[in-house]
Coordinates of C-alpha atoms in Angstrom, one line a residue:
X270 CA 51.4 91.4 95.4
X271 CA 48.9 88.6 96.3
X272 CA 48.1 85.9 93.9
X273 CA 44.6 85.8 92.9
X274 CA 43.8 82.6 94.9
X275 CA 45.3 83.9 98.0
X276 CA 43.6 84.9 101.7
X277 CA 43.2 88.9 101.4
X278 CA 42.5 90.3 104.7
X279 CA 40.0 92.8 103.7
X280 CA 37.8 89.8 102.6
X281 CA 38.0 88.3 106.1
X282 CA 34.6 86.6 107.6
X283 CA 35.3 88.6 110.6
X284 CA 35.8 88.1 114.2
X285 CA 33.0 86.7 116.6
X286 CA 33.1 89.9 118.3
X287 CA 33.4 92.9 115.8
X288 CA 36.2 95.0 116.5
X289 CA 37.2 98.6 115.5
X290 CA 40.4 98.6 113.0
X291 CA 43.7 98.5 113.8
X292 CA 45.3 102.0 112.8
X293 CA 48.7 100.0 111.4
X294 CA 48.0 96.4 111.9
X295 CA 45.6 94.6 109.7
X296 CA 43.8 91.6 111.3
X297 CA 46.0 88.7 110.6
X298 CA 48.8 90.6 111.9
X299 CA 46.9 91.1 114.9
X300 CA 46.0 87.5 115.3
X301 CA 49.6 86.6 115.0
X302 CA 50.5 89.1 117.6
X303 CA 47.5 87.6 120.0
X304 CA 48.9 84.6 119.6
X305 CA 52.4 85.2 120.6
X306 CA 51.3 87.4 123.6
X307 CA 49.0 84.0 124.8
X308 CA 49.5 81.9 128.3
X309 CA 49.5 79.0 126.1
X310 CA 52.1 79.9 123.5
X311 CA 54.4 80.8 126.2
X312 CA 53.8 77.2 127.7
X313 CA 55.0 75.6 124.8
X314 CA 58.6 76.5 125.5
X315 CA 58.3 73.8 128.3
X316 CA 56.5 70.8 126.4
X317 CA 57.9 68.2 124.7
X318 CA 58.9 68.1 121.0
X319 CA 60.9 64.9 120.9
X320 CA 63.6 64.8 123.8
X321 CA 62.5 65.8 127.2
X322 CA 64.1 68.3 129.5
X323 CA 65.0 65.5 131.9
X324 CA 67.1 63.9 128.9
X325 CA 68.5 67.3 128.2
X326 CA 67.5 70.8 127.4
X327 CA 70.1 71.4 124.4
X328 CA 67.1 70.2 121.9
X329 CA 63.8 71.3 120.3
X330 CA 61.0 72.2 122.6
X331 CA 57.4 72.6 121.3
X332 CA 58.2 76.5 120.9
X333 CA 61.5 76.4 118.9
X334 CA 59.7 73.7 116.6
X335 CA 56.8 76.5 116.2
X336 CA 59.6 79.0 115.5
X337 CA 60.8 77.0 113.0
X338 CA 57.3 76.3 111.1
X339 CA 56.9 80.2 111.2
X340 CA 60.0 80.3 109.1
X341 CA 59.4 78.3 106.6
X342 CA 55.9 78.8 106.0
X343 CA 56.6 82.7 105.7
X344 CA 59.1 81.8 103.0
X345 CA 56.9 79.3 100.9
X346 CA 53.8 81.8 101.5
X347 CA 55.5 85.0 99.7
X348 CA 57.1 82.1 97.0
X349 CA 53.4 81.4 96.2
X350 CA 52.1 84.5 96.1
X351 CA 50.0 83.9 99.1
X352 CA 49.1 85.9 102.6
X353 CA 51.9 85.1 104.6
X354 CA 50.8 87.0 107.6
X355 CA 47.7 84.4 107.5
X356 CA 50.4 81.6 107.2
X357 CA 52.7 83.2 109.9
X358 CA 49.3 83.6 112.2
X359 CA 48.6 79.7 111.3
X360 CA 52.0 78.6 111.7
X361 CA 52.4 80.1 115.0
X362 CA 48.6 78.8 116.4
X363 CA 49.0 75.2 114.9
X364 CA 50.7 73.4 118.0
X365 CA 48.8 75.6 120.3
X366 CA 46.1 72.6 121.5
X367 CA 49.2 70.0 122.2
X368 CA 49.3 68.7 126.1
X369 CA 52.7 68.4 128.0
X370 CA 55.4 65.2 126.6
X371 CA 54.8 65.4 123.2
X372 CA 52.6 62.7 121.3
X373 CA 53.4 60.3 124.5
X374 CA 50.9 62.8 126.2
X375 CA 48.4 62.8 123.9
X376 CA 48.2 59.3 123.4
X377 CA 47.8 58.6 127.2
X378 CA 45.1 61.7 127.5
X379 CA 43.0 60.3 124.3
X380 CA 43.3 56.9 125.8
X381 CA 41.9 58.3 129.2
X382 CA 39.2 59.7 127.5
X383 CA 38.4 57.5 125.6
X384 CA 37.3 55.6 128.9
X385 CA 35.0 58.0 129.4
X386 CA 33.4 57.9 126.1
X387 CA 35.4 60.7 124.9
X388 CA 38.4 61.9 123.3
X389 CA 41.2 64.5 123.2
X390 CA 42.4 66.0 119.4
X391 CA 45.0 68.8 119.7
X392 CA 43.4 71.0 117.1
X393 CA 40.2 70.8 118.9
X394 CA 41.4 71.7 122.5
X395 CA 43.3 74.7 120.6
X396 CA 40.0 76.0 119.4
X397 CA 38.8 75.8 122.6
X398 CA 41.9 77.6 123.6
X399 CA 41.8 80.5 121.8
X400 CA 38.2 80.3 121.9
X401 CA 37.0 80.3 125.4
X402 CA 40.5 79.5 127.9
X403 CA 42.8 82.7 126.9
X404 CA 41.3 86.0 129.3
X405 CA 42.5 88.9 128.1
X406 CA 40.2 91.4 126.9
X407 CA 37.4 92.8 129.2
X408 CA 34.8 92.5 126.2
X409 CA 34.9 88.7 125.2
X410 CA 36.5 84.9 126.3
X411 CA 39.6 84.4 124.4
X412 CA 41.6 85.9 121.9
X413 CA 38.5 86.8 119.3
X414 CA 40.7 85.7 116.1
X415 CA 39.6 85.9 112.7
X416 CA 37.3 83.2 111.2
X417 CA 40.0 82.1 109.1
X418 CA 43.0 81.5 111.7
X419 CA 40.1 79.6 113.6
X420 CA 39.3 77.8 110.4
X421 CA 42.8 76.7 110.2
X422 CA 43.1 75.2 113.4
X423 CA 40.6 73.3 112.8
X424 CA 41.2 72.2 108.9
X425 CA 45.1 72.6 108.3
X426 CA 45.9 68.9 109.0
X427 CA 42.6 67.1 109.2
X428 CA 39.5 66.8 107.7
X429 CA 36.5 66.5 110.0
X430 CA 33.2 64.8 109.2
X431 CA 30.3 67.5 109.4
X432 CA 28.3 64.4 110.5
X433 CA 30.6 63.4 113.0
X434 CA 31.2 67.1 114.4
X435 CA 28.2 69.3 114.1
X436 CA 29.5 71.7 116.5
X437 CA 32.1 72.6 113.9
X438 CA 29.4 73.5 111.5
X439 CA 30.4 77.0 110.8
X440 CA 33.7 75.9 109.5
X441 CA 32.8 74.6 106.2
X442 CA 33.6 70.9 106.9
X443 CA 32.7 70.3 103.1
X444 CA 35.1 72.0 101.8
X445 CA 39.2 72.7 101.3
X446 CA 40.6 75.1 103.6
X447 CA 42.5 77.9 102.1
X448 CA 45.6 77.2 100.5
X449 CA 47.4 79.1 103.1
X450 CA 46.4 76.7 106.0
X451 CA 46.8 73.9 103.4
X452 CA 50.8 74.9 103.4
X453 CA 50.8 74.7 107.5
X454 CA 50.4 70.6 107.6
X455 CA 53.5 70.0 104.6
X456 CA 55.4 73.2 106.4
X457 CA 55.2 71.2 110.0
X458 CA 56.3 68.0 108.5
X459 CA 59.6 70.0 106.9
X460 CA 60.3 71.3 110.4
X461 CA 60.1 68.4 112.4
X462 CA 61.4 65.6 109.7
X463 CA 64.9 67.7 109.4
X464 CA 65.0 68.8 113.1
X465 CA 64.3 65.5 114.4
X466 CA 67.2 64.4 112.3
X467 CA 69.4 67.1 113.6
X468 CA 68.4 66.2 117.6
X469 CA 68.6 62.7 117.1
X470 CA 72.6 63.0 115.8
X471 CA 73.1 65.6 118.6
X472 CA 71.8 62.8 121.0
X473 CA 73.6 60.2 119.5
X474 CA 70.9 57.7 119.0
X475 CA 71.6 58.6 115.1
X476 CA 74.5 58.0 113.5
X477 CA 76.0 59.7 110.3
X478 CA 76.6 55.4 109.0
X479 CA 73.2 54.5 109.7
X480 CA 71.7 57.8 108.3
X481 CA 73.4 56.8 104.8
X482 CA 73.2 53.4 104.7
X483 CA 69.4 53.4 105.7
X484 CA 68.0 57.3 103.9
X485 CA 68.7 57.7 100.1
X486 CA 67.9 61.1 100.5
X487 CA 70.2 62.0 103.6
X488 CA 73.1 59.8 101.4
X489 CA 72.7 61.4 98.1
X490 CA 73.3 64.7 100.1
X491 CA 75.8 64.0 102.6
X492 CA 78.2 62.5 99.7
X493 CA 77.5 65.8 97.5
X494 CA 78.5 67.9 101.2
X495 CA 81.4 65.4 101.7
X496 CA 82.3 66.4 97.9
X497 CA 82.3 70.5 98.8
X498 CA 83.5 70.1 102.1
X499 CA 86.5 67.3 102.1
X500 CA 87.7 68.3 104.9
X501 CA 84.8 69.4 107.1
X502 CA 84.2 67.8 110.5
X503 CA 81.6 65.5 110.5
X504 CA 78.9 67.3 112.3
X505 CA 79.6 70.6 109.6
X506 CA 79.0 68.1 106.9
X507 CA 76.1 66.6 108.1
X508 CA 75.1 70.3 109.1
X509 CA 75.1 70.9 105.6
X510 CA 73.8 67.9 103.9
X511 CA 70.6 68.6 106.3
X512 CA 70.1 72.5 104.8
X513 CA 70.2 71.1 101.6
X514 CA 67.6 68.5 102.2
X515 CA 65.5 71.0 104.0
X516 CA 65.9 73.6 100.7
X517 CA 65.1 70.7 98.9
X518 CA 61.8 69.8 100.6
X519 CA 60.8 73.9 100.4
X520 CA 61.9 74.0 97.0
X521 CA 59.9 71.1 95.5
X522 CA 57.0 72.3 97.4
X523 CA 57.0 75.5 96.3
X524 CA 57.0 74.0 92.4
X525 CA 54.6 71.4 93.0
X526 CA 52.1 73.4 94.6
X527 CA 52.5 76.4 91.9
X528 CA 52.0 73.6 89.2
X529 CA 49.0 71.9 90.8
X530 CA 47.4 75.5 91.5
X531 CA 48.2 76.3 87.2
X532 CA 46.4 72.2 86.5
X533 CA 43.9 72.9 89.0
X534 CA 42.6 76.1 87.6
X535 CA 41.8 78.0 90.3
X536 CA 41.5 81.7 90.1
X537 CA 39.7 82.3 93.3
X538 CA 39.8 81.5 97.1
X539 CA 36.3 80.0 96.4
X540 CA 37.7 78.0 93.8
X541 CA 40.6 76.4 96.4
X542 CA 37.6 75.6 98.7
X543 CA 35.5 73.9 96.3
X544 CA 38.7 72.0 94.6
X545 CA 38.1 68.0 95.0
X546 CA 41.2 67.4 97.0
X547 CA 44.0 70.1 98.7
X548 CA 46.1 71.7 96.2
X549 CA 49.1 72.0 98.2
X550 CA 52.2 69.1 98.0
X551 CA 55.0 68.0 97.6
X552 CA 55.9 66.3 94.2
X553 CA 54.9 62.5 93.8
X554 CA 58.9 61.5 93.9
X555 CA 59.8 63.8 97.1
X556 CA 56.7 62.5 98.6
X557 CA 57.8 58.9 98.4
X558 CA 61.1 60.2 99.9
X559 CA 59.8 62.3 102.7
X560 CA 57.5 59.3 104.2
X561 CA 61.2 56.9 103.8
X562 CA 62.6 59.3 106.0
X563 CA 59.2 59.8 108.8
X564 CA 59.2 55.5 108.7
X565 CA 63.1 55.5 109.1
X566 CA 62.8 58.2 111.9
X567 CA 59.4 55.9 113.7
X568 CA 61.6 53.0 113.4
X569 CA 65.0 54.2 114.4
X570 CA 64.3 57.4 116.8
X571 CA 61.0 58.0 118.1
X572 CA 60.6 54.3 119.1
X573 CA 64.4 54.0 120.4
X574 CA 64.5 51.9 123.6
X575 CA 67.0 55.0 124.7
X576 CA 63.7 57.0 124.9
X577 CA 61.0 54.2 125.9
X578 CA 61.5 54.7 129.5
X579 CA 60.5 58.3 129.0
X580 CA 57.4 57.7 126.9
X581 CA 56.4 54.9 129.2
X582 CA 56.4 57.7 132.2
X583 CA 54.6 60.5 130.2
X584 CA 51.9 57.7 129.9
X585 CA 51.9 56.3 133.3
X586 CA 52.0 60.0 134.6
X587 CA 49.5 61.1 132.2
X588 CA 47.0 58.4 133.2
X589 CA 47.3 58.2 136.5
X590 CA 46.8 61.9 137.9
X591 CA 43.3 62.0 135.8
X592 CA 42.5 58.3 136.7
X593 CA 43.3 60.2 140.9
X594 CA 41.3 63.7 140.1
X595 CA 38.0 61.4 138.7
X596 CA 38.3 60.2 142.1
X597 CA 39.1 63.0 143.8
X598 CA 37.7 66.2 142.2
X599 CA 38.3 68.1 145.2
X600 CA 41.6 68.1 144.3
X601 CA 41.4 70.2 141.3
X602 CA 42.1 73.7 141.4
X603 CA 39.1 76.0 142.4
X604 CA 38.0 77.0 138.7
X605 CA 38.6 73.7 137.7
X606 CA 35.7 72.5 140.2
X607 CA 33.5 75.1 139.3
X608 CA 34.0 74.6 135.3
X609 CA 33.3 70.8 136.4
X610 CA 29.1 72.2 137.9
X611 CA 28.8 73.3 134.2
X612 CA 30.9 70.3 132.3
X613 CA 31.5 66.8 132.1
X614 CA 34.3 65.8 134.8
X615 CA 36.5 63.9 132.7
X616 CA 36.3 66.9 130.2
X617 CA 38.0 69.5 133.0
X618 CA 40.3 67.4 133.5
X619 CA 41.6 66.7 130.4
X620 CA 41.5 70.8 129.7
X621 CA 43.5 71.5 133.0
X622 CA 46.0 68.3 132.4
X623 CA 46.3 69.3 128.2
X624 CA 47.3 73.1 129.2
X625 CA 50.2 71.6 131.7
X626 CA 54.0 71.9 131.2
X627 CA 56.3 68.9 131.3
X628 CA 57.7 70.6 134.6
X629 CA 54.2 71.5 136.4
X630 CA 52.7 67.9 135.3
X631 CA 55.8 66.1 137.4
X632 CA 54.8 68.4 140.0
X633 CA 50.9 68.0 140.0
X634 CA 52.2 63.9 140.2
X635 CA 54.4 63.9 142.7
X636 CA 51.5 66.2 145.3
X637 CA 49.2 63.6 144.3
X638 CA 49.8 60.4 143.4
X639 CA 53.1 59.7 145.4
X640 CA 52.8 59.9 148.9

């Protein structure tokens, strides 16, 4: 049973190409399903999540950390009352648009752009994605989603300025997206805060000592799993004390949002969209504790001199093959140079550099830029 402010599929906007029905898939099941089946998903089992390949290939990869998002949005989604095929479709898109070594990558390919007067935004280039880049179907460009999986690419962790992005017009820039893609955002920050806990002990630039003399939260609960599990070995305790902060973060979300939906009053889909702020969050006091634990993990893991050397390549890499194909365009791949008549250059290249894996981008560097 669907609450009454949830997604229901047979109120969907549609798809940009109408499409006869599914005899025993409804549409958001089938926009899950093209999503999994995509070039690009596939891809993400070689990009970057934290760690690199080179560092070791025992860790999260941009595909497991999708997985992961999946999961727990499904859960929360059917907690709430809401369409959790819509979430699961959402969940499994929202990483789609992200270019190969993580946030290093993107950093370096905005930076490039930017140069050109331009920019690069991951949710953007995964609209484009699934809206013109995917070819599959002899009847339209890309995957022909729903209006509201496209919707939530766009909206689930950003609000966009209509003013400032007029091509995004039919998106309802003014107003909330649904509370389903509302969840993806809180879901994704679950996923990655934990797992990038669990990683960063694995790699042993995070240690159980630091982890409780530095995190509250991670203290509270490995002295309550030290309690249950005396004689445990440390990485079993600290498995544990990382489930119950994860259940902990689901849980209170699951609470909070139900209690802000009941203050907020909404009855409606309409009334979520036209709701002053998003609905969905976490409580104010698990709030406070989920940004300690993102500035302890900035401070203490993603800025670790153990992985500067790598983040210092994925830049260096990044920049300098589309600093060599704005020289050399003739370089580019055949399509690329034809897209390139009909586009802005730096634009190509920042398409056919964003849809690279961590493996094929080393490659593409060392054919051109080390001789």
């Amino acid at each position: 049973m669907l609450a009454d402010y949830a997604v229901r599929v047979e109120d969907s906007r549609g798809r940009r190409h109408p499409e006869p029905p599914h005899p025993y898939r409804n549409d958001f099941v089938r926009d899950r399903d093209r999503v999994i089946h995509a070039r690009a998903f596939r891809r993400l089992e070689a990009k970057t999540q934290v760690f690199t390949r080179r560092y070791s290939d025992h860790f999260r990869n941009r595909l497991t950390h999708t997985i992961e998002v999946a999961q727990i949005s499904r859960t929360i989604a059917r907690q709430l009352g809401l369409n959790s095929d819509l979430a699961e479709a959402l969940a499994l898109v929202h990483d789609l648009g992200h270019p190969p070594f993580g946030h290093s990558g993107e950093k370096a390919l905005d930076s490039a752009m930017r140069q050109q007067g331009l920019s690069f935004d991951h949710n953007l280039h995964a609209l484009r994605i699934v809206e013109d880049f995917e070819l599959h179907y002899a009847a339209f460009r890309g995957l022909n989603l729903t209006f509201e999986v496209r919707e939530g690419i766009i909206k689930h962790s950003h609000d966009y300025a209509a003013a400032d992005h007029p091509e995004l017009a039919e998106y309802l820039l003014d107003r909330r997206p649904p509370l389903e893609a509302q969840l993806i955002d809180l879901t994704d920050e679950i996923a990655y805060n934990t797992a990038d806990l669990d990683d960063g002990y694995e790699a042993r630039l995070l240690t159980v000592e630091q982890l409780v003399e530095s995190v509250d939260l991670f203290a509270n609960h490995y002295r309550e799993a030290t309690t249950r599990y005396p004689d445990a070995a440390e990485k079993l305790v600290f498995n544990e004390a990382l489930k119950s902060i994860l259940d902990g973060f689901v849980g209170d979300l699951i609470t909070n949002t139900a209690h802000r939906v009941q203050a907020a009053g909404v009855h409606s889909v309409d009334d979520v969209r036209h709701y002053g702020e998003r609905i969905a969050a976490f409580s104010p006091a698990v709030e406070a504790e989920r940004r300690r634990l993102k500035d302890f993990l900035y401070e203490n893991l993603y800025y670790s001199p153990a992985l500067a050397a790598e983040k210092e390549d994925a830049e260096r890499i990044t920049g300098e093959l589309f600093a060599h194909w704005m020289e050399e365009p003739s370089d580019l791949p055949r399509n690329y140079r034809e897209k390139a008549t009909q586009e802005p250059l730096p634009r190509v290249i920042c398409d056919y550099i964003a849809g690279m894996t961590d493996p094929f981008i080393y490659q593409q560097y060392e054919k051109y830029c080390c001789p």
